[in-house]
Amino acid sequence: MGKVSQHAALYRMVATIRQVEEALAALLAEGLIPGFIHLSIGQEAVAAGVMSVLTQADTITSTHRGHGHAIAKGMKLEAFFAELLARDSGACRGRGGSMHVADVANGMLGANGIVAAGIPIALGSAFAHKTLKRDAVAVAFFGDGAMAEGLLHECLNLAKLWDLPVLFVCENNGWGEFLPTEHQIVFTLDKLAAAFGVPHRTVDGNDVGAVAKVAGEVVAKVRKSGPMILECLTSRVGGHYEGDPQRGRDPAEQVAAKARDPLEIARARLAEGEADKIDRDVTGAIAAAIAFARVAPEPDWDVAAASVYTSAA
Amino acid sequence: MGKVSQHAALYRMVATIRQVEEALAALLAEGLIPGFIHLSIGQEAVAAGVMSVLTQADTITSTHRGHGHAIAKGMKLEAFFAELLARDSGACRGRGGSMHVADVANGMLGANGIVAAGIPIALGSAFAHKTLKRDAVAVAFFGDGAMAEGLLHECLNLAKLWDLPVLFVCENNGWGEFLPTEHQIVFTLDKLAAAFGVPHRTVDGNDVGAVAKVAGEVVAKVRKSGPMILECLTSRVGGHYEGDPQRGRDPAEQVAAKARDPLEIARARLAEGEADKIDRDVTGAIAAAIAFARVAPEPDWDVAAASVYTSAA
Amino acid sequence: MMAELRYNHAVNRAMADAMAADPTVVLFGEDVAGAGGVYGATRGLRDRFGAERVRDTPISEAAFVGLAVGAALSGLKPIVEISFIDFMTFAMDAMVNQAAKMRTMFGGQVSVPMVLRTQNGGGAGSGPQHSQCLEAWFAHVPGLKVVCPGDPASAYGLLRAAIADPDPVIVIEHKALYAMRVPEPEALPILPIGKAVIVRPGRDLTIVSYGGALRAVAETAATLSAEGIEAEIVDLRSIQPWDEAAVLNSLSHTHRLLIVHEAVEAFGVGAEIAARMADIGFDELDAPILRVGAPFMPSPIAKALERRYMPNTNSILAAVRRLLA
Amino acid sequence: MMAELRYNHAVNRAMADAMAADPTVVLFGEDVAGAGGVYGATRGLRDRFGAERVRDTPISEAAFVGLAVGAALSGLKPIVEISFIDFMTFAMDAMVNQAAKMRTMFGGQVSVPMVLRTQNGGGAGSGPQHSQCLEAWFAHVPGLKVVCPGDPASAYGLLRAAIADPDPVIVIEHKALYAMRVPEPEALPILPIGKAVIVRPGRDLTIVSYGGALRAVAETAATLSAEGIEAEIVDLRSIQPWDEAAVLNSLSHTHRLLIVHEAVEAFGVGAEIAARMADIGFDELDAPILRVGAPFMPSPIAKALERRYMPNTNSILAAVRRLLA
Ligand SMILES: Cc1ncc(C[n+]2csc(CCOP(=O)(O)OP(=O)(O)O)c2C)c(N)n1
Ligand SMILES: Cc1ncc(C[n+]2csc(CCOP(=O)(O)OP(=O)(O)O)c2C)c(N)n1
Ligand SMILES: [Mg+2]
Ligand SMILES: [Mg+2]
């Protein structure tokens, strides 16, 4: 598609994720969302940009901060909001919620409540793509805090050893829960990548155009020649979870995190008035989806209880 | 101590470990040793050399191939053989055996049946040394196959982050169980070390003099300035476990593995006749220890059953 | 306003008192130092005891729990926190294959005086990976001790006991109890590991429970009492070892036994209690031994389903009716 | 010499037949391809099915078991081997938090058709970290299935069933059984998961067992028979789900129940069976429910101690005497 429409499409996705996250904060405050939720405000460009270069056959695994990944990979807003509100019409019939949104038909193999646990699942999906000769790649999203999990390191070795079509996407927002990752991790991902001989690229994760461009190049390489790492430098504008008091977070750092807003950066690429129109569309679509979710039925106990095994389902 | 006596001491330890391992093979064939045992023939110089520069206060954690580590760290031969024969007079009262020999008074915190599991234990010991202001280091021995365990990578990060006085000693024998590690690991330890900013040294692990010299320098650094890695290039002369049929092991590779015999290399440094005398001493000491172990009593059930908790012990 | 003791403050005070009394007690885990823990149980400890003794770890559960084992072998008394018991899936080896077995395996050369603090349970809509009750796994492992404090005083007393214990102890707090308040007790004794307590005497049936399920059990007992049915409630407090004698003794005057816990019923803690009583308590039994636990499915997130999933007055009452029928 | 079937060959044949029938079945694990597995159960499979489908992995249990989960989500039917169940301490998350929960958690969008093959048990002097029986851990996790074949035909039939099953199944073989031989059976049917079998009929008591303990149970039953005591032996074969109806049915004509397994008795599989029978089978019981399992200590290595540690004719006989007293 042409430049303009591509910028518009990317902006639309960034705006959608932003408005979705903001709507979720309100719904949580309203008491409609069970559990805790992790918003990706400030990081929307990563999901929007990477997903813009994937096909439906490509698969991804996500993290606890996975709303944007799910939506960018194609999950319908109705199914998404109904899931977050734990309703039967949700993508997971209201049994996954924020940390487990999945849309397998669209290749979204699940958010994950366990740090780094999605990474080997992406490897396995890539292994299946390869073994079954599918022209598809798998993408493992993870945060910079997950770099401390040995599982990531095991997966880098295995992906390279088996030459799997898997892309490791690090959303480096500088935080791991309540502690800056500089106090958790002594290495940088580029150096680690070099040790494993896995090609590594860094991109401005707040610039959706840049993410889309670099991701496009990287994913093309992965399809042909095996594993790569894409490190997206981005910023967690809010707390670790919605409602996080963020005790002891340096105000200056928080201001800095807000400084390069992915939404503004994407917006600047559009023609006068175009963004406003998209914003209105998005607002409307989200309002409709939320309206749908609000009245969606609760999950049924017996159906849930019968769903534990396939045979019984 | 002077050069000569140092060479003699190192030779004595290499010869001791060699004769111990050979004796164990015979005892296993005799049916006196329960379970399977992993011999370190061809790798003796690593244990002998590294331990020669440690104090009794320094601690080590070992692997499934830990006989040499235990003996070099000071375990008495009687206690060792009695343990391998699962007798009550053994170092672990016959309850550990080959894969769990431990001699805590001498800082030997245990062989380990779980690959890589000893590494974080060494970190913890180093953390205690540091917190309790002891002038001691901890040494984690591990094999090249263990490089695939994420636990090692987590420990490198944590050791560096907390600046712990721990030395990572890799016994790189080219094998992980029945498969050359080149088919298991895509990275080299020096590159990995560089990523973590942990200084790395490589040494000829079959030359006990070289190991002692480099280990001396490295351990001195660790005492002052935190974690380091010492990679010892060595060779597993026998199978993974004693009795391993070694199906499909390339005969040429096996010959090569035997080529640079640590015993011969150490022997060459001694004056005429000196080695023979040491050999005789060692043979005598081992024979005495085995004689002791053969007649040592079996462990007592009630004592073992009462040993699970301290309170009950 | 009269002084109160909050569960998470009791946990905090237990660590503070132990650290003040013994300089070898150290504490580490994810966000325990700077943030004071997800549930505030470690707040203020780094300021008070210093950054050497109270440390934040990277997200490396296998490594830092293993580190605790090594530290315990070398002179420290580490308290290590795993913020949700669900994450123990990454840290099983250090507890099960190392800490639990070392004393026996090394012929009594060592003790492993470490405490692993974690929390379990539902009620917060946290979903299938943040609500599990996995205590039965650890109770099955010789060499480990497991306690599940169900109120603030137990949280203090059992944690102090765990820190003082020479062997590895897993202390499983409950996320829904952290905000529980009781009037500040006169005294906060260290409680013996392995001893249960009768939290409510009764003659008609024995309800054995622990941890997060105790509140629903107490409510149910009150309802029953209004009908003239007096349930005796035994709070196990410790799961490994558990107080067989106390349960048998209660059974021997009520002759009816119900076990209630939040963990999945199948292969849960209640199975062992029922099995032992079906052996040594067989002659005392006037009725089948019943259990109320979670059904065999992962935790739901929808509030209504989660309420039904967890033991509640309805499910407990139904079991009691069956037991007395 | 008449044809025989060896347990490890039965395991091998099950995988070979499944791989021949279904090109999406793949196999990987440590040394399964080149070396054919520690116990020879995978020998020859790479030569026959190719290096793409039969692969050696690095020593990265957490990663390659997680990889199996992802492969199962994306169209393959992976069989992954963990060479000793003791090493599952590194691979719990993929099975417990991922594979087990996905179907429910994702609202039925997926099945996770994977098999994890491993082996448990003692008898080889392998010591505390290579002899454990941890099946109770997995039986406690909703979403997993667990089978423990106790003879060559079961090893074949249950593994075929596990591979064909749409859900994650953990197949726990027994190291001491790999060399077990039986006359080549007429047929080797796929066996239903969840169904027990009466391996010996009897009227006087029911002995429920599975896996490695079955041989000592059978020997004991023979001894008892010589005294005129006829024990009915129920081989559970499947632990999760287990055949409650078959156990209850046997109990309802013998009225006496003994459960024997090699796992640690406390909080072991036998606890759940006893607990269920103390509930739904209570009226059938003429005597306490007894269990014989390992005592609460890590496995010893000394032969004499290990023999005593594992269920044996002496310990089983003693329990039967108590049961019939
Ligand atoms: C295995 C595991 N350990 C700890 C946690 C608790 N936890 C949830 S998110 C998180 C921080 C993750 O940081 P990062 O990977 O950088 O992701 P971010 O939150 O920054 O997006 C932690 C520690 C968990 N969910 N799983
Ligand atoms: C966690 C774990 N996985 C697998 C094994 C089985 N195993 C024992 S030794 C070994 C190979 C280890 O290779 P390496 O670390 O190089 O040590 P080496 O045998 O060469 O001395 C394996 C896979 C184990 N004991 N523990
Ligand atoms: Mg982060
Ligand atoms: Mg090796």
Tab-separated table of C-alpha atoms in Angstrom, chain B residues 6-268:
chain	number	residue	atom	x	y	z
B	6	GLN	CA	54.678	-27.690	43.818
B	7	HIS	CA	55.023	-29.814	40.692
B	8	ALA	CA	55.275	-32.866	42.876
B	9	ALA	CA	52.194	-31.891	44.842
B	10	LEU	CA	50.239	-31.275	41.659
B	11	TYR	CA	51.419	-34.557	40.149
B	12	ARG	CA	50.449	-36.347	43.323
B	13	MET	CA	46.919	-35.011	43.125
B	14	VAL	CA	46.529	-35.814	39.425
B	15	ALA	CA	47.860	-39.303	40.038
B	16	THR	CA	45.596	-39.733	43.035
B	17	ILE	CA	42.478	-38.793	41.093
B	18	ARG	CA	43.515	-41.022	38.192
B	19	GLN	CA	44.144	-44.015	40.418
B	20	VAL	CA	40.951	-43.346	42.339
B	21	GLU	CA	38.897	-43.340	39.148
B	22	GLU	CA	40.570	-46.505	37.899
B	23	ALA	CA	39.948	-48.171	41.217
B	24	LEU	CA	36.298	-47.151	41.093
B	25	ALA	CA	35.893	-48.736	37.661
B	26	ALA	CA	37.138	-51.994	39.146
B	27	LEU	CA	34.939	-51.686	42.238
B	28	LEU	CA	31.923	-50.992	40.029
B	29	ALA	CA	32.697	-54.076	37.961
B	30	GLU	CA	32.913	-55.977	41.228
B	31	GLY	CA	29.357	-54.838	41.991
B	32	LEU	CA	30.330	-52.899	45.092
B	33	ILE	CA	29.105	-49.484	43.932
B	34	PRO	CA	25.379	-48.718	43.667
B	35	GLY	CA	24.075	-46.620	40.794
B	36	PHE	CA	26.097	-45.224	37.932
B	37	ILE	CA	29.332	-43.289	38.219
B	38	HIS	CA	30.903	-40.638	35.998
B	39	LEU	CA	34.686	-40.795	35.865
B	40	SER	CA	36.928	-37.787	35.295
B	41	ILE	CA	39.792	-39.626	33.629
B	42	GLY	CA	41.476	-37.123	31.333
B	43	GLN	CA	40.154	-34.160	33.322
B	44	GLU	CA	42.106	-34.625	36.567
B	45	ALA	CA	44.321	-31.601	36.027
B	46	VAL	CA	41.379	-29.217	36.306
B	47	ALA	CA	40.408	-30.325	39.801
B	48	ALA	CA	44.024	-30.655	40.914
B	49	GLY	CA	45.088	-27.312	39.502
B	50	VAL	CA	42.153	-25.196	40.630
B	51	MET	CA	41.992	-26.675	44.110
B	52	SER	CA	45.723	-26.137	44.561
B	53	VAL	CA	45.104	-22.391	44.781
B	54	LEU	CA	42.093	-22.507	47.106
B	55	THR	CA	42.105	-22.270	50.888
B	56	GLN	CA	40.054	-24.496	53.152
B	57	ALA	CA	37.701	-21.550	53.718
B	58	ASP	CA	37.007	-21.302	50.003
B	59	THR	CA	33.950	-23.254	48.919
B	60	ILE	CA	33.133	-25.184	45.775
B	61	THR	CA	30.108	-26.765	44.187
B	62	SER	CA	30.585	-29.655	41.829
B	63	THR	CA	28.786	-31.754	39.236
B	64	HIS	CA	27.852	-35.365	38.537
B	65	ARG	CA	31.518	-35.822	37.607
B	66	GLY	CA	32.796	-34.692	40.954
B	67	HIS	CA	35.148	-37.335	42.363
B	68	GLY	CA	38.251	-35.323	41.539
B	69	HIS	CA	36.787	-32.134	42.948
B	70	ALA	CA	35.991	-33.802	46.254
B	71	ILE	CA	39.416	-35.365	46.649
B	72	ALA	CA	41.329	-32.304	45.518
B	73	LYS	CA	39.348	-30.162	47.991
B	74	GLY	CA	40.557	-32.380	50.792
B	75	MET	CA	38.151	-35.251	51.266
B	76	LYS	CA	39.941	-38.167	52.933
B	77	LEU	CA	40.283	-41.228	50.734
B	78	GLU	CA	38.747	-43.486	53.381
B	79	ALA	CA	35.678	-41.273	53.625
B	80	PHE	CA	35.513	-41.059	49.836
B	81	PHE	CA	35.678	-44.770	49.064
B	82	ALA	CA	33.386	-45.659	51.940
B	83	GLU	CA	30.900	-43.148	50.509
B	84	LEU	CA	31.129	-44.537	47.006
B	85	LEU	CA	30.489	-47.983	48.431
B	86	ALA	CA	27.530	-46.527	50.330
B	87	ARG	CA	28.906	-47.319	53.757
B	88	ASP	CA	28.140	-45.676	57.077
B	89	SER	CA	31.744	-44.493	57.430
B	90	GLY	CA	31.468	-42.583	54.177
B	91	ALA	CA	31.745	-38.811	53.960
B	92	CYS	CA	27.941	-38.671	53.710
B	93	ARG	CA	27.389	-41.770	55.831
B	94	GLY	CA	26.712	-43.705	52.652
B	95	ARG	CA	23.660	-41.636	51.775
B	96	GLY	CA	25.083	-39.563	48.939
B	97	GLY	CA	27.243	-41.808	46.850
B	98	SER	CA	29.081	-40.792	43.712
B	99	MET	CA	26.731	-38.020	42.592
B	100	HIS	CA	26.389	-36.408	46.016
B	101	VAL	CA	29.793	-36.614	47.664
B	102	ALA	CA	30.148	-33.612	49.949
B	103	ASP	CA	32.724	-32.557	52.500
B	104	VAL	CA	31.400	-29.363	53.952
B	105	ALA	CA	34.149	-28.955	56.546
B	106	ASN	CA	36.569	-28.710	53.653
B	107	GLY	CA	34.311	-26.374	51.699
B	108	MET	CA	33.114	-29.018	49.255
B	109	LEU	CA	29.375	-28.276	49.107
B	110	GLY	CA	28.492	-31.298	47.078
B	111	ALA	CA	28.624	-33.025	43.768
B	112	ASN	CA	25.251	-32.715	42.087
B	113	GLY	CA	23.049	-35.012	40.074
B	114	ILE	CA	21.304	-32.080	38.457
B	115	VAL	CA	23.137	-30.317	35.641
B	116	ALA	CA	23.904	-26.668	36.530
B	117	ALA	CA	22.207	-26.900	39.922
B	118	GLY	CA	25.448	-26.366	41.801
B	119	ILE	CA	26.083	-22.999	40.187
B	120	PRO	CA	23.538	-20.902	42.130
B	121	ILE	CA	24.585	-22.715	45.296
B	122	ALA	CA	28.126	-21.447	44.739
B	123	LEU	CA	26.691	-17.966	44.207
B	124	GLY	CA	24.915	-18.245	47.531
B	125	SER	CA	28.067	-19.369	49.256
B	126	ALA	CA	29.929	-16.435	47.721
B	127	PHE	CA	27.132	-14.139	48.858
B	128	ALA	CA	27.584	-15.453	52.410
B	129	HIS	CA	31.365	-15.001	52.207
B	130	LYS	CA	30.815	-11.410	51.164
B	131	THR	CA	28.020	-10.606	53.621
B	132	LEU	CA	29.877	-12.182	56.544
B	133	LYS	CA	33.081	-10.442	55.434
B	134	ARG	CA	34.995	-13.698	55.059
B	135	ASP	CA	38.096	-13.596	52.918
B	136	ALA	CA	36.909	-16.510	50.827
B	137	VAL	CA	35.730	-17.222	47.305
B	138	ALA	CA	33.274	-19.772	45.964
B	139	VAL	CA	33.966	-21.826	42.868
B	140	ALA	CA	31.232	-23.308	40.682
B	141	PHE	CA	32.363	-26.201	38.517
B	142	PHE	CA	30.217	-27.061	35.522
B	143	GLY	CA	30.561	-28.803	32.178
B	144	ASP	CA	30.228	-27.391	28.692
B	145	GLY	CA	26.870	-29.108	28.292
B	146	ALA	CA	25.566	-27.059	31.211
B	147	MET	CA	26.079	-23.950	29.101
B	148	ALA	CA	22.662	-24.722	27.616
B	149	GLU	CA	20.944	-24.426	31.001
B	150	GLY	CA	19.487	-20.964	31.449
B	151	LEU	CA	20.411	-21.236	35.108
B	152	LEU	CA	24.066	-20.611	34.243
B	153	HIS	CA	23.108	-17.432	32.394
B	154	GLU	CA	20.945	-16.229	35.264
B	155	CYS	CA	23.845	-16.818	37.615
B	156	LEU	CA	26.310	-14.890	35.469
B	157	ASN	CA	23.978	-11.917	35.531
B	158	LEU	CA	23.356	-12.154	39.261
B	159	ALA	CA	27.014	-12.714	40.166
B	160	LYS	CA	28.001	-9.634	38.217
B	161	LEU	CA	25.071	-7.556	39.454
B	162	TRP	CA	25.882	-8.343	43.095
B	163	ASP	CA	29.615	-8.401	42.449
B	164	LEU	CA	30.044	-11.748	44.173
B	165	PRO	CA	33.418	-13.425	44.814
B	166	VAL	CA	32.587	-16.429	42.656
B	167	LEU	CA	34.645	-18.197	40.043
B	168	PHE	CA	32.846	-20.093	37.292
B	169	VAL	CA	35.005	-23.001	36.169
B	170	CYS	CA	33.891	-24.681	32.964
B	171	GLU	CA	35.314	-28.121	32.335
B	172	ASN	CA	34.995	-28.075	28.574
B	173	ASN	CA	35.480	-31.678	27.487
B	174	GLY	CA	33.540	-31.348	24.251
B	175	TRP	CA	30.766	-33.675	25.354
B	176	GLY	CA	27.319	-33.414	26.895
B	177	GLU	CA	26.265	-36.947	27.719
B	178	PHE	CA	26.315	-38.833	24.409
B	179	LEU	CA	26.483	-35.890	22.026
B	180	PRO	CA	29.380	-33.555	21.241
B	181	THR	CA	28.513	-30.131	22.617
B	182	GLU	CA	29.166	-28.544	19.228
B	183	HIS	CA	25.732	-29.993	18.376
B	184	GLN	CA	24.216	-28.474	21.519
B	185	ILE	CA	25.686	-25.022	21.997
B	186	VAL	CA	25.926	-22.269	19.403
B	187	PHE	CA	28.035	-19.872	21.447
B	188	THR	CA	31.435	-19.879	23.053
B	189	LEU	CA	31.914	-19.077	26.703
B	190	ASP	CA	34.323	-16.232	26.031
B	191	LYS	CA	31.729	-14.429	23.922
B	192	LEU	CA	29.038	-15.052	26.514
B	193	ALA	CA	31.350	-13.796	29.246
B	194	ALA	CA	32.010	-10.653	27.232
B	195	ALA	CA	28.275	-9.999	26.986
B	196	PHE	CA	27.957	-10.172	30.776
B	197	GLY	CA	31.141	-8.216	31.341
B	198	VAL	CA	32.547	-11.107	33.335
B	199	PRO	CA	36.286	-11.571	32.704
B	200	HIS	CA	37.074	-14.887	31.023
B	201	ARG	CA	40.304	-16.857	30.804
B	202	THR	CA	40.984	-20.029	28.868
B	203	VAL	CA	43.580	-22.554	29.927
B	204	ASP	CA	44.851	-25.940	28.805
B	205	GLY	CA	42.912	-28.083	31.238
B	206	ASN	CA	45.196	-31.039	30.702
B	207	ASP	CA	48.251	-29.211	31.954
B	208	VAL	CA	47.973	-29.069	35.719
B	209	GLY	CA	50.812	-26.573	35.997
B	210	ALA	CA	49.079	-24.227	33.600
B	211	VAL	CA	45.749	-24.650	35.396
B	212	ALA	CA	47.371	-23.939	38.770
B	213	LYS	CA	49.134	-20.873	37.448
B	214	VAL	CA	46.138	-19.318	35.718
B	215	ALA	CA	43.754	-20.335	38.478
B	216	GLY	CA	46.077	-18.641	40.961
B	217	GLU	CA	45.878	-15.376	39.061
B	218	VAL	CA	42.161	-15.652	38.494
B	219	VAL	CA	41.243	-16.565	42.069
B	220	ALA	CA	43.336	-13.647	43.343
B	221	LYS	CA	41.323	-11.339	41.073
B	222	VAL	CA	38.011	-12.849	42.182
B	223	ARG	CA	38.922	-12.266	45.829
B	224	LYS	CA	39.453	-8.601	45.087
B	225	SER	CA	37.101	-7.745	42.297
B	226	GLY	CA	34.229	-10.115	41.746
B	227	PRO	CA	33.165	-12.844	39.363
B	228	MET	CA	35.302	-14.420	36.665
B	229	ILE	CA	35.112	-17.407	34.359
B	230	LEU	CA	37.895	-19.922	33.891
B	231	GLU	CA	37.385	-22.209	30.938
B	232	CYS	CA	39.477	-25.360	31.035
B	233	LEU	CA	39.859	-27.180	27.730
B	234	THR	CA	40.046	-30.836	28.574
B	235	SER	CA	39.081	-34.272	27.368
B	236	ARG	CA	36.709	-36.980	28.500
B	237	VAL	CA	38.731	-40.091	27.809
B	238	GLY	CA	36.031	-42.581	28.737
B	239	GLY	CA	32.309	-42.684	28.263
B	240	HIS	CA	29.737	-40.426	29.862
B	241	TYR	CA	29.285	-42.956	32.634
B	242	GLU	CA	31.436	-45.970	33.424
B	243	GLY	CA	30.154	-48.752	31.199
B	244	ASP	CA	28.866	-46.374	28.526
B	245	PRO	CA	29.104	-48.382	25.273
B	246	GLN	CA	29.926	-45.071	23.526
B	247	ARG	CA	27.984	-46.057	20.435
B	248	GLY	CA	28.908	-43.938	17.479
B	249	ARG	CA	31.793	-42.164	19.176
B	250	ASP	CA	34.366	-41.444	16.511
B	251	PRO	CA	37.436	-43.619	17.295
B	252	ALA	CA	39.749	-40.912	15.995
B	253	GLU	CA	38.203	-38.414	18.405
B	254	GLN	CA	38.672	-40.890	21.230
B	255	VAL	CA	42.312	-41.370	20.380
B	256	ALA	CA	42.738	-37.597	20.245
B	257	ALA	CA	41.084	-37.314	23.649
B	258	LYS	CA	43.733	-39.652	25.058
B	259	ALA	CA	46.581	-37.893	23.282
B	260	ARG	CA	47.466	-35.224	25.810
B	261	ASP	CA	47.319	-37.206	29.040
B	262	PRO	CA	47.305	-34.895	32.080
B	263	LEU	CA	49.173	-37.530	34.014
B	264	GLU	CA	52.006	-37.734	31.492
B	265	ILE	CA	52.187	-33.954	31.186
B	266	ALA	CA	52.467	-33.564	34.950
B	267	ARG	CA	54.904	-36.447	35.166
B	268	ALA	CA	57.242	-34.834	32.663
